[in-house]
Coordinates of C-alpha atoms and ligand atoms in Angstrom, one line a residue:
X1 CA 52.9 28.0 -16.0
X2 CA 50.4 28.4 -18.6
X3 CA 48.0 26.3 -18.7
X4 CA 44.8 26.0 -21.0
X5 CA 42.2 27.2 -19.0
X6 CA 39.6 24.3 -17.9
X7 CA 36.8 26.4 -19.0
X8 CA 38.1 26.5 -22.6
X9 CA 38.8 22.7 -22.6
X10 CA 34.9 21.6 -21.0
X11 CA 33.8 23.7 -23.5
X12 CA 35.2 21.6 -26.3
X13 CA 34.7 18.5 -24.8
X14 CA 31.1 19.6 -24.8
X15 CA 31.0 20.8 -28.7
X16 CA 32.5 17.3 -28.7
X17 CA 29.7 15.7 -27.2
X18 CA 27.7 18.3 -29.3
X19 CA 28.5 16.3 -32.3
X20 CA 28.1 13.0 -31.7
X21 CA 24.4 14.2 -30.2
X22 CA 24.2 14.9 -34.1
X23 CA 24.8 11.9 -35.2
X24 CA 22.8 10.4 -33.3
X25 CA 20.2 11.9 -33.8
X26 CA 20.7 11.3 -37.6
X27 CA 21.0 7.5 -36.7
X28 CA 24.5 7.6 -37.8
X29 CA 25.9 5.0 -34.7
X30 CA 27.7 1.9 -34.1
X31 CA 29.1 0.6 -37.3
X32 CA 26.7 3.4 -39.1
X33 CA 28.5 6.0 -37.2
X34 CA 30.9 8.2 -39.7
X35 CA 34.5 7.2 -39.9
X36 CA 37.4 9.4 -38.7
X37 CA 41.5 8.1 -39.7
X38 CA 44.1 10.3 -38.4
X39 CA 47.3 10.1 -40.4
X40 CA 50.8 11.0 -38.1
X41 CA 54.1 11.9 -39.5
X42 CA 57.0 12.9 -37.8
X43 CA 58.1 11.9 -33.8
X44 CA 56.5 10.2 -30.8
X45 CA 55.3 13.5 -29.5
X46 CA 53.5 13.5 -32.8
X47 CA 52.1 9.9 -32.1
X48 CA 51.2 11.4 -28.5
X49 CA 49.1 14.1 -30.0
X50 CA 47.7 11.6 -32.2
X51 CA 45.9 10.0 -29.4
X52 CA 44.4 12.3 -28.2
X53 CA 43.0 13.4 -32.1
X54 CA 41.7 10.0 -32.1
X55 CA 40.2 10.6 -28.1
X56 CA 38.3 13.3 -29.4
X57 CA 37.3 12.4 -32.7
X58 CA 35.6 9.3 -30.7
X59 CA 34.1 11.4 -28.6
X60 CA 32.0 13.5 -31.4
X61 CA 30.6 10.4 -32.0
X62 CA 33.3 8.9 -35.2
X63 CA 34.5 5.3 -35.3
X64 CA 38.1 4.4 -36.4
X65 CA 38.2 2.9 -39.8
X66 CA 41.4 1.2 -41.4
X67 CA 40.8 3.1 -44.8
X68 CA 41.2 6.6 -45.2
X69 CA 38.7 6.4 -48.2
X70 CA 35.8 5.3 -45.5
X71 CA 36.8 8.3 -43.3
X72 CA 34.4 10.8 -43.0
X73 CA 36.7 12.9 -41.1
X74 CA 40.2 12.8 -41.9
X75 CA 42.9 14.4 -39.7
X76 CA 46.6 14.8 -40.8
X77 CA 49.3 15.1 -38.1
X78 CA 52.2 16.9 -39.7
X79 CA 56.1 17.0 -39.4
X80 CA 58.3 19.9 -40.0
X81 CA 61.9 18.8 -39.7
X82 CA 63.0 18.0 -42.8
X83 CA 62.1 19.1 -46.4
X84 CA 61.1 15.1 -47.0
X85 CA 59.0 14.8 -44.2
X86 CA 57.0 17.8 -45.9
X87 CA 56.9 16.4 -49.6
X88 CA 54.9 13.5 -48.0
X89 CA 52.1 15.3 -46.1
X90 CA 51.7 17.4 -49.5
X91 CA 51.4 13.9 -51.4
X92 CA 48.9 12.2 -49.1
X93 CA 46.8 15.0 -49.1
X94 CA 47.1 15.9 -52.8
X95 CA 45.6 12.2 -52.6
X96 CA 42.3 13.2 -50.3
X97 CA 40.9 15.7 -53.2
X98 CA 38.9 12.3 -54.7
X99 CA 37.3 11.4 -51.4
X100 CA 36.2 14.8 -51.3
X101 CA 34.8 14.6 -54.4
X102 CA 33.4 11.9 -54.1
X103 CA 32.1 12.0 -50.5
X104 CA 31.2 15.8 -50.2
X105 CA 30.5 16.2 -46.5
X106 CA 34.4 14.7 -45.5
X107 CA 35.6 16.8 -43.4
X108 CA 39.9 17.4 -43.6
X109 CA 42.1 19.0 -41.2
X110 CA 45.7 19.1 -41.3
X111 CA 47.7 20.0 -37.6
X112 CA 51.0 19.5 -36.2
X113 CA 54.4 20.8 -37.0
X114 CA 54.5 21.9 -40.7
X115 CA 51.3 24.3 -40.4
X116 CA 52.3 26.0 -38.0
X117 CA 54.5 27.6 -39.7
X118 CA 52.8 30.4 -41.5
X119 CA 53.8 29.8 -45.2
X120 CA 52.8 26.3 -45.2
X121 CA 49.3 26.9 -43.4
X122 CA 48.4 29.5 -46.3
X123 CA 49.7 27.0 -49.1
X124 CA 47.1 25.1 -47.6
X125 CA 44.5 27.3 -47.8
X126 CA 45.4 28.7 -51.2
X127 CA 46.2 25.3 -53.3
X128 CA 44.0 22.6 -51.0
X129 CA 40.7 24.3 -51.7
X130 CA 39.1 21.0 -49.9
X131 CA 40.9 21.0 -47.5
X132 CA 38.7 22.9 -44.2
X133 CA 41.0 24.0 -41.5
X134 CA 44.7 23.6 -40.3
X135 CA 45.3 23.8 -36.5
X136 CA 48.8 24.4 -35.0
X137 CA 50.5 21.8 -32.2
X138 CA 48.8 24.1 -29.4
X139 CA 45.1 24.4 -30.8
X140 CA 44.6 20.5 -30.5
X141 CA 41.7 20.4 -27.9
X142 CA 40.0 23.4 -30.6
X143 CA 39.3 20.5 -33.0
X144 CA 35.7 20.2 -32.1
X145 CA 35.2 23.7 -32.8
X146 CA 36.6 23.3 -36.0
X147 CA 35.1 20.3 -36.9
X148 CA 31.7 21.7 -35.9
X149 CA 31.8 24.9 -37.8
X150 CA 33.1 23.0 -41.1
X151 CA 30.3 20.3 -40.4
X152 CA 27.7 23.5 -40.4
X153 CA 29.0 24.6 -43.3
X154 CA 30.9 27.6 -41.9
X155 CA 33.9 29.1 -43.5
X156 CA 37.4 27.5 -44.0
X157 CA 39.8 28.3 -40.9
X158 CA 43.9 28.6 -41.4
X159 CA 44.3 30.8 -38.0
X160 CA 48.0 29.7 -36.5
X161 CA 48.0 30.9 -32.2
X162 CA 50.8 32.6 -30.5
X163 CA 50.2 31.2 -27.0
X164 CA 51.4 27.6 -26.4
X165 CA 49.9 26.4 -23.2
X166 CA 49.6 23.0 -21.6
X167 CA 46.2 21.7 -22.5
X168 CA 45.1 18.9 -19.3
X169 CA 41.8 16.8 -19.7
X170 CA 41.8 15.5 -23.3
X171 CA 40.4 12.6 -24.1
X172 CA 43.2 9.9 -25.3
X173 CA 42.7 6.8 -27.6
X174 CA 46.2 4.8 -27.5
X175 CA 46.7 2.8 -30.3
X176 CA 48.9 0.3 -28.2
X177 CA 48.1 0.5 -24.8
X178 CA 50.8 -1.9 -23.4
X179 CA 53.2 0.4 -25.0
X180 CA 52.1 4.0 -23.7
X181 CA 53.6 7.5 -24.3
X182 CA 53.6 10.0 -21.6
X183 CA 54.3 13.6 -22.5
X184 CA 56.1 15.4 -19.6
X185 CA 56.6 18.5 -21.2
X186 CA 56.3 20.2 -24.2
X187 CA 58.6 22.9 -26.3
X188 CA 62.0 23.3 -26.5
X189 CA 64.7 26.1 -25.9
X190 CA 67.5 25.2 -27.2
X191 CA 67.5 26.7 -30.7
X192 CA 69.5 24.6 -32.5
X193 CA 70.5 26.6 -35.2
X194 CA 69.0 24.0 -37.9
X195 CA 65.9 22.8 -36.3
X196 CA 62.3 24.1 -36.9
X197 CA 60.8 22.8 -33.6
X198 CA 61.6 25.4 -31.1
X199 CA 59.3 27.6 -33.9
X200 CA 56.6 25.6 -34.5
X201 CA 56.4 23.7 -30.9
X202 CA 56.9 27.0 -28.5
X203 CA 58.8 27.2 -25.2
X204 CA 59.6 24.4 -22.7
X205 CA 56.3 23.6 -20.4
X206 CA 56.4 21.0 -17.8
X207 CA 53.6 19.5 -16.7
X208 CA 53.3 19.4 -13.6
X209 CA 54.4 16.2 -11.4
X210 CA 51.0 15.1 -9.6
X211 CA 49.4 15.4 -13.3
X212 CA 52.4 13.4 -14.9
X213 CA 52.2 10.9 -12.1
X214 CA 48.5 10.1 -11.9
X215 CA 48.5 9.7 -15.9
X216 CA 51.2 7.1 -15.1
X217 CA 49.5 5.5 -12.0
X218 CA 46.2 4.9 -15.0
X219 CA 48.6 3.5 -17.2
X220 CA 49.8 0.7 -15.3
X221 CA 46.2 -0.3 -13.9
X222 CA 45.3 -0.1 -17.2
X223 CA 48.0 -2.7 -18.1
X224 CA 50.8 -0.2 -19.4
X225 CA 53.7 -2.6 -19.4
X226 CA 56.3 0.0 -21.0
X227 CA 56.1 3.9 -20.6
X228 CA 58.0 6.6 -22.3
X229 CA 57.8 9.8 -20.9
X230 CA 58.4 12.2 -23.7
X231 CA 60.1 15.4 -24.5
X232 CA 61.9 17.6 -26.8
X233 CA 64.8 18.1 -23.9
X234 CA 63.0 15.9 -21.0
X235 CA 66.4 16.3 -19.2
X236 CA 65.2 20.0 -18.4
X237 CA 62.5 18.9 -17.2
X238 CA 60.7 21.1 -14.2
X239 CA 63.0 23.8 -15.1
X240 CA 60.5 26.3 -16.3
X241 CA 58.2 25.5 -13.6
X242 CA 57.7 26.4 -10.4
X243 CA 57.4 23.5 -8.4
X244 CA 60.3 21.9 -7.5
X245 CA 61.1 18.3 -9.3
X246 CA 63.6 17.2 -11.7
X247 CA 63.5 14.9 -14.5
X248 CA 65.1 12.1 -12.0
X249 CA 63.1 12.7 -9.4
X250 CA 60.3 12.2 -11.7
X251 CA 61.6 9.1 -13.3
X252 CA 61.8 7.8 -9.2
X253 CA 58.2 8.8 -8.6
X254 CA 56.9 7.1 -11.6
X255 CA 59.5 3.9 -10.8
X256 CA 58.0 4.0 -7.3
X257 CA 53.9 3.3 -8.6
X258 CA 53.3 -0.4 -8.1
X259 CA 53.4 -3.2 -10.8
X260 CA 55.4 -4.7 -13.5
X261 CA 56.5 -2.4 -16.4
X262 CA 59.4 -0.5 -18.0
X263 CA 60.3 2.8 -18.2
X264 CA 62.1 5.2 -21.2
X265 CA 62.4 8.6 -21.4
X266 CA 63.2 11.2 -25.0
X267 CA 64.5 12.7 -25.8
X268 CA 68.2 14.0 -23.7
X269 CA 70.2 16.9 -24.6
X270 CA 74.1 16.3 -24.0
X271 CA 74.0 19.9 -22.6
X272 CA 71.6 19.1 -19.4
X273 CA 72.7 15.3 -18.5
X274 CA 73.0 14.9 -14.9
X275 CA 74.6 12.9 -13.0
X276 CA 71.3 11.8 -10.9
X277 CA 69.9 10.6 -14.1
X278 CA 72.9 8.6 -15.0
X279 CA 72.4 7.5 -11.2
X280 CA 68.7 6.7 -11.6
X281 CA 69.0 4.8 -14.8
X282 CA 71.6 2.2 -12.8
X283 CA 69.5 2.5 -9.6
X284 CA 66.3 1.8 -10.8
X285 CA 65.4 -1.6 -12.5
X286 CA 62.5 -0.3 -14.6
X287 CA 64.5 1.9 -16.3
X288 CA 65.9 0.2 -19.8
X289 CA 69.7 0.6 -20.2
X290 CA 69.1 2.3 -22.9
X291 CA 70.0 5.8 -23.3
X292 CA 69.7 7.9 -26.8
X293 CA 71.5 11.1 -26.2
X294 CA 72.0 13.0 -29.8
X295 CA 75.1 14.2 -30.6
X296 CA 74.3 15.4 -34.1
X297 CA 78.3 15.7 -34.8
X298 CA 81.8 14.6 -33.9
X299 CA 83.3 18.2 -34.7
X300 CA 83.8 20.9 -32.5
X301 CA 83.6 23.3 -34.8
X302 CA 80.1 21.8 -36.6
X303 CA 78.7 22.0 -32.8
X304 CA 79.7 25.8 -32.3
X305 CA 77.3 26.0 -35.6
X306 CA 74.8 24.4 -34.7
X307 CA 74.4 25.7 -31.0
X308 CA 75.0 23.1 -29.4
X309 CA 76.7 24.4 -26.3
X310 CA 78.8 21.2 -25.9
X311 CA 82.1 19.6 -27.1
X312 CA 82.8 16.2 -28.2
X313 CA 85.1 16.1 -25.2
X314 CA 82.5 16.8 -23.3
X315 CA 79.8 14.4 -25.2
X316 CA 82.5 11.6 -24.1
X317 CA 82.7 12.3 -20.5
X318 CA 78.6 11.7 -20.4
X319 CA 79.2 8.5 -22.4
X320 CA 82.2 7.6 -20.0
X321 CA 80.0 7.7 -16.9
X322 CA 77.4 6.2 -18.6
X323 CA 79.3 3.6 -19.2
X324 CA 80.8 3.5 -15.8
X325 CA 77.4 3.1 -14.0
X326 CA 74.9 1.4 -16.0
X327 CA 77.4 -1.7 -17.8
X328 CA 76.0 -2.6 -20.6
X329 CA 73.9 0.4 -21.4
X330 CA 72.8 0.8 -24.9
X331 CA 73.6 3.7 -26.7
X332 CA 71.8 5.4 -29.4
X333 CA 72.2 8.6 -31.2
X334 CA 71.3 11.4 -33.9
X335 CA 73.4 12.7 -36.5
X336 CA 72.9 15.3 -38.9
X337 CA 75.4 14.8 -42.0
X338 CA 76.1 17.8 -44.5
X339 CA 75.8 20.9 -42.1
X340 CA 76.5 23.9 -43.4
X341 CA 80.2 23.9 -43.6
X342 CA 81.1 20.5 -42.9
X343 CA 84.2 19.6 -44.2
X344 CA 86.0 16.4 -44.9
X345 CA 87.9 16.3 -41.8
X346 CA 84.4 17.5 -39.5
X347 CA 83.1 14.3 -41.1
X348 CA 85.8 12.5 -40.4
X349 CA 85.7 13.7 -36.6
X350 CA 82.2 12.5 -36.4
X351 CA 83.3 9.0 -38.1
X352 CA 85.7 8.7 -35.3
X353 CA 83.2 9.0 -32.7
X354 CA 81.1 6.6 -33.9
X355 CA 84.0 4.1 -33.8
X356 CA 84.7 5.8 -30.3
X357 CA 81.4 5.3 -28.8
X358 CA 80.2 2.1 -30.0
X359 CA 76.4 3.2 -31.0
X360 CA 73.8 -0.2 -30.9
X361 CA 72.3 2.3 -33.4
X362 CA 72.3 5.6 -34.9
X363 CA 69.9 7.9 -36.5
X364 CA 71.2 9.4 -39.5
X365 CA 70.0 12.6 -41.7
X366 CA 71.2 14.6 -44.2
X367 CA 70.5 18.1 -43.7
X368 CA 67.9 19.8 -44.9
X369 CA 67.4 23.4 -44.5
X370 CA 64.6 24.7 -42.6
X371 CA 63.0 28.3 -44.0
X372 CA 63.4 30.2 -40.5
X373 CA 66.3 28.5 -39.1
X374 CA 69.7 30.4 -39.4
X375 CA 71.9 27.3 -40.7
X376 CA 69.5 28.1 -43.6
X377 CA 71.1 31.1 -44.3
X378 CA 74.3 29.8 -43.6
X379 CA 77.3 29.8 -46.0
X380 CA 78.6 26.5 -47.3
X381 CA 75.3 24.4 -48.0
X382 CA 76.7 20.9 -48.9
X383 CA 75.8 19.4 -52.2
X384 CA 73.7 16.5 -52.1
X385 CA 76.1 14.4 -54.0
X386 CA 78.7 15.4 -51.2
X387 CA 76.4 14.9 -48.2
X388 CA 75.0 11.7 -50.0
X389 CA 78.1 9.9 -50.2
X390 CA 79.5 10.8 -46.7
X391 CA 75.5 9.7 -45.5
X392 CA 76.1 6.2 -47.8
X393 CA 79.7 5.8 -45.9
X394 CA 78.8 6.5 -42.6
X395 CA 75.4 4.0 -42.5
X396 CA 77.7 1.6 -43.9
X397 CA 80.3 1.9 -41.3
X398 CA 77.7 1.8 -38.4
X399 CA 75.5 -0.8 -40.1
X400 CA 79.0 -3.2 -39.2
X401 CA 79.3 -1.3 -35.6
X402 CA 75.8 -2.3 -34.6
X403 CA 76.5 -6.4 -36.1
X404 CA 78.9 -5.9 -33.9
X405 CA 77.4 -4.2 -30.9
X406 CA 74.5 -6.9 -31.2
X407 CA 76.5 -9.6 -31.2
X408 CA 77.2 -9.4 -27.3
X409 CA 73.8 -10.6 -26.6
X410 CA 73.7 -13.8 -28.6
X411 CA 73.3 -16.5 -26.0
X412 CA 72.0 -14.2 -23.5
X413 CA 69.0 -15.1 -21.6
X414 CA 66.8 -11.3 -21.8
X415 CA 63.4 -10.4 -20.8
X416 CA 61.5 -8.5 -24.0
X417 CA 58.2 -7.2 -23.8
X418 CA 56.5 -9.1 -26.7
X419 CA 55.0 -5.3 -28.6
X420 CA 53.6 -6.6 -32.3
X421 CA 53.4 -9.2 -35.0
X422 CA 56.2 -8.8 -36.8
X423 CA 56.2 -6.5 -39.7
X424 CA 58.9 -8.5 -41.8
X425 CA 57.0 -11.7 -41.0
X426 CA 54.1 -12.4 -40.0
X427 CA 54.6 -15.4 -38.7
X428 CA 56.7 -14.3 -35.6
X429 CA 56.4 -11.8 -33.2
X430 CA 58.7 -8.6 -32.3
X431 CA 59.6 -7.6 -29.2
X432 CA 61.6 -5.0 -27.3
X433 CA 63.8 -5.3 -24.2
X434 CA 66.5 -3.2 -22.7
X435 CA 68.6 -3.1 -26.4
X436 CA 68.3 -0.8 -29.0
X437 CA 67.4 -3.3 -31.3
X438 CA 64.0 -5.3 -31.6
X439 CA 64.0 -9.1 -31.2
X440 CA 62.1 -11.6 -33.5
X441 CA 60.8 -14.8 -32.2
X442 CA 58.2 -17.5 -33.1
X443 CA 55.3 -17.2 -30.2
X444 CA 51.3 -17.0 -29.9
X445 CA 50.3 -13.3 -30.6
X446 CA 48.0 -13.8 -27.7
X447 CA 51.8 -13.2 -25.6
X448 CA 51.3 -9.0 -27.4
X449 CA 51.5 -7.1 -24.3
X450 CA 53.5 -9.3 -22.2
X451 CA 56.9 -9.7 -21.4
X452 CA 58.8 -13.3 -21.6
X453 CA 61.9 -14.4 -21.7
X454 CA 64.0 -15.3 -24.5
X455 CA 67.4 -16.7 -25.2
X456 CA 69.0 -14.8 -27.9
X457 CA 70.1 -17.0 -31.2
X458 CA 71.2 -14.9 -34.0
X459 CA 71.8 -11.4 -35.0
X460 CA 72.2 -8.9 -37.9
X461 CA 72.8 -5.9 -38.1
X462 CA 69.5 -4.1 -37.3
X463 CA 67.8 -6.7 -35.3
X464 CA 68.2 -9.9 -33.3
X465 CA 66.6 -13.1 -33.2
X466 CA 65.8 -14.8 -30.1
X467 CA 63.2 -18.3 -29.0
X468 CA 61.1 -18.4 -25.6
X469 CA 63.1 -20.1 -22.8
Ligands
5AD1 N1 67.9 18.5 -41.1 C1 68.2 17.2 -40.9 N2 68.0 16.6 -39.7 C2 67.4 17.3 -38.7 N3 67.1 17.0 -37.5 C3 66.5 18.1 -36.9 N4 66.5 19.1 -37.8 C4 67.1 18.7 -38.9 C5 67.3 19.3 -40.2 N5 67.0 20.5 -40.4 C6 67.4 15.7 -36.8 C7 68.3 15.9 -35.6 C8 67.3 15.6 -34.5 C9 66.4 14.6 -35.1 C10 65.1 14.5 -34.4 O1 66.2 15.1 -36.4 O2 69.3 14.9 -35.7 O3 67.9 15.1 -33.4
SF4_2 FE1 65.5 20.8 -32.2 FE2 67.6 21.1 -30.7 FE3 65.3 21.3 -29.6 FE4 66.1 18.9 -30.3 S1 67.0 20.2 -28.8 S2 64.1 19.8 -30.7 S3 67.3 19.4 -32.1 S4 66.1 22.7 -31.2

């Protein structure tokens, strides 16, 4: 297993400390310390990395500010996986040229996803003129290095790595610590044959268990009332590695530290699904009965395409035991709508499923080729106006599935960990329990970070409503 060596990382942590030394001796601390705002697109492996920008951007000495335009050091985490995703890191940034203008010495980085792929880092560099470095998703701990050398003035960087290792030691500011993400591995192998990540994310890496485990054992003292270990395949987890632990195993070890607190994992390829997962998520009561397992189509044929390497038939049996052992379970899922090919009835078959399956939710996307990929090249690329409508018919159809799906719990008594002030109003509170879906209810904010029971009053289609017991 490669792992970042711990030379390498003390030696950023100490340009780190390098920096902030710096600033202070410029008198630039406490609220006169320079600002720093990271901006994250794109998944909750993105969020992940994201804490640990902020980790180290607080350790050279910056203080978070709200507004990007007080930032002294701006940091962009970028997606990849769809063309949208893309147009909006282009937009934000276009929109950093007059801080730079106006405040000289900001300094801008851009990581993650999108430049790491070599055409977008140059566009950077070529048509972002302020813009000082892009780092890949494995240079992460090399920020201080980077920010260091543009802070002295030194040239612009746009270097992309081939080695993606697992970098341990990192410094990690979590934005809400009752709510914690735990990466367990990295990569992915799969090579779907529409997705960038296995490109711009490298092979599967593991971490190893005693590592995984003694992150999780500081979450909980630290008051971590929800953890969700995270992966682009978690359910291959330990399979690249040499020590011997499975993603269940794991999932017992962590279920087995002390205290109160709830455990998820993402995301789960249909392809690796054991049965001791299904097993552990009935066995163990801090595991949510919730399961999002992707299916990205209901045709056969669409699968074979996009290298899957499963059936629906297949798909169903997982669901089937699913359903089996953990009653109850909520089901989520991807889908991907206008691939290459798909025709009327391929839609159709992934219509049926839905209907089949009974989703509490779904992710839906239209397609979107990916430069690299090989269902880029692929014949048949779907008009939007085609893939738009079938898109506009099948959230319609699940938006009624998941009314439907939610209404089970209406009356129930549930236990919800109360996460935020709601976004929608601010006068209530969201929280999240074992459903997909998030709950509403009136209660003191003060309850943020713990869990309480509710009985559940109302529902709609994308949320439920509930009041304390
Ligand atoms: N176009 C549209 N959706 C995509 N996804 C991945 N790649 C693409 C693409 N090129 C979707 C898949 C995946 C989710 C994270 O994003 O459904 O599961
Ligand atoms: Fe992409 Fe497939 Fe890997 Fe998921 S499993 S990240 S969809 S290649």
């Amino acid at each position: 297993m490669i792992h970042t060596d711990e030379k390498t990382v003390l030696n950023e942590l100490e340009t780190a400390r390098r920096v902030a030394e710096g600033f202070v001796r410029e008198g630039k601390v406490g609220d006169k310390a320079p600002g720093y705002h990271v901006v994250t697109f794109g998944c909750q492996q993105n969020e992940a990395d994201s804490e640990r920008l902020a980790g180290l951007a607080e350790l050279m000495g910056y203080r978070h500010v709200d507004d990007v335009n007080e930032a002294r050091l701006i940091l962009v985490n970028t997606c990849a996986i769809r063309e949208h995703a893309e147009k909006r890191v282009f937009s934000i940034v276009g929109e950093y040229k007059h801080i730079k203008n106006l405040h000289p010495d900001t300094v801008i980085g851009i990581g993650g996803c999108m430049v790491t792929q070599a055409h977008r880092a140059e566009k950077f560099k070529l048509s972002y003129p302020y813009v000082n470095f892009t780092f890949d998703t494995g240079s992460i701990h090399h920020v201080p290095t980077l920010v260091a050398n543009a802070l002295a003035g030194k040239k612009r960087s746009f270097v992309i790595g081939d080695e993606y290792a697992i970098t341990e030691g990192l410094p990690t500011v979590r934005k809400t610590p009752h709510s914690a993400w735990l990466s367990v591995m990295y990569g992915c192998n799969n090579f779907c044959s529409y997705c960038i990540v296995p490109y711009v994310r490298g092979r599967e890496r593991s971490r190893d268990p005693e590592d995984v485990l003694a992150e999780a054992r500081e979450l909980v003292k630290g008051g971590a009332k929800e953890i969700t270990l995270l992966g682009q395949n978690v359910n291959s987890y330990g399979r690249d590695a040499d020590f011997d632990c499975d993603i269940a195993s794991l999932i017992r070890q962590i279920c087995a530290i002390e205290g109160d607190f709830k455990l998820r994992f993402m995301t789960s390829h249909p392809k690796d699904v054991s049965d001791e997962l299904i097993e552990v998520m009935a066995a163990e009561e801090k595991v949510a009965k919730h399961f999002h397992l992707p299916v990205q189509s209901g045709s056969d044929d669409v699968l074979r395409r996009m290298n899957r390497k499963y059936t629906v038939g297949h798909y169903l049996e997982i669901i089937d035991k699913l359903k089996n052992k953990v009653p109850d379970v909520s089901l989520t899922t991807d889908i991907i709508v206008g691939f290459p090919g798909e025709t009327d009835e391929d839609f159709e078959g992934t219509m049926e499923l839905l209907r089949r399956v009974g989703y509490d939710m779904i992710f839906s996307f239209i397609y979107s080729p990916r430069i690299g990929t090989p269902a880029a090249k692929m014949e048949g690329q779907i008009p939007p106006e085609v893939s738009g409508e079938r898109f506009r018919r099948m959230t319609e159809f699940q938006d009624a599935l998941s009314e439907e799906r939610n209404r089970r719990f209406v009356g129930r008594h549930v236990r919800v960990l109360a996460d935020e002030i709601s976004k929608t109003n601010p006068g209530m509170l969201t929280g999240r329990g074992d459903m997909a879906r998030p709950v509403h209810f009136a209660g003191d904010p003060a309850l943020i970070g713990q869990f309480v029971e509710l009985e559940i009053t109302a529902c709609g289609s994308y949320s439920l409503e509930g009041k304390i017991i």
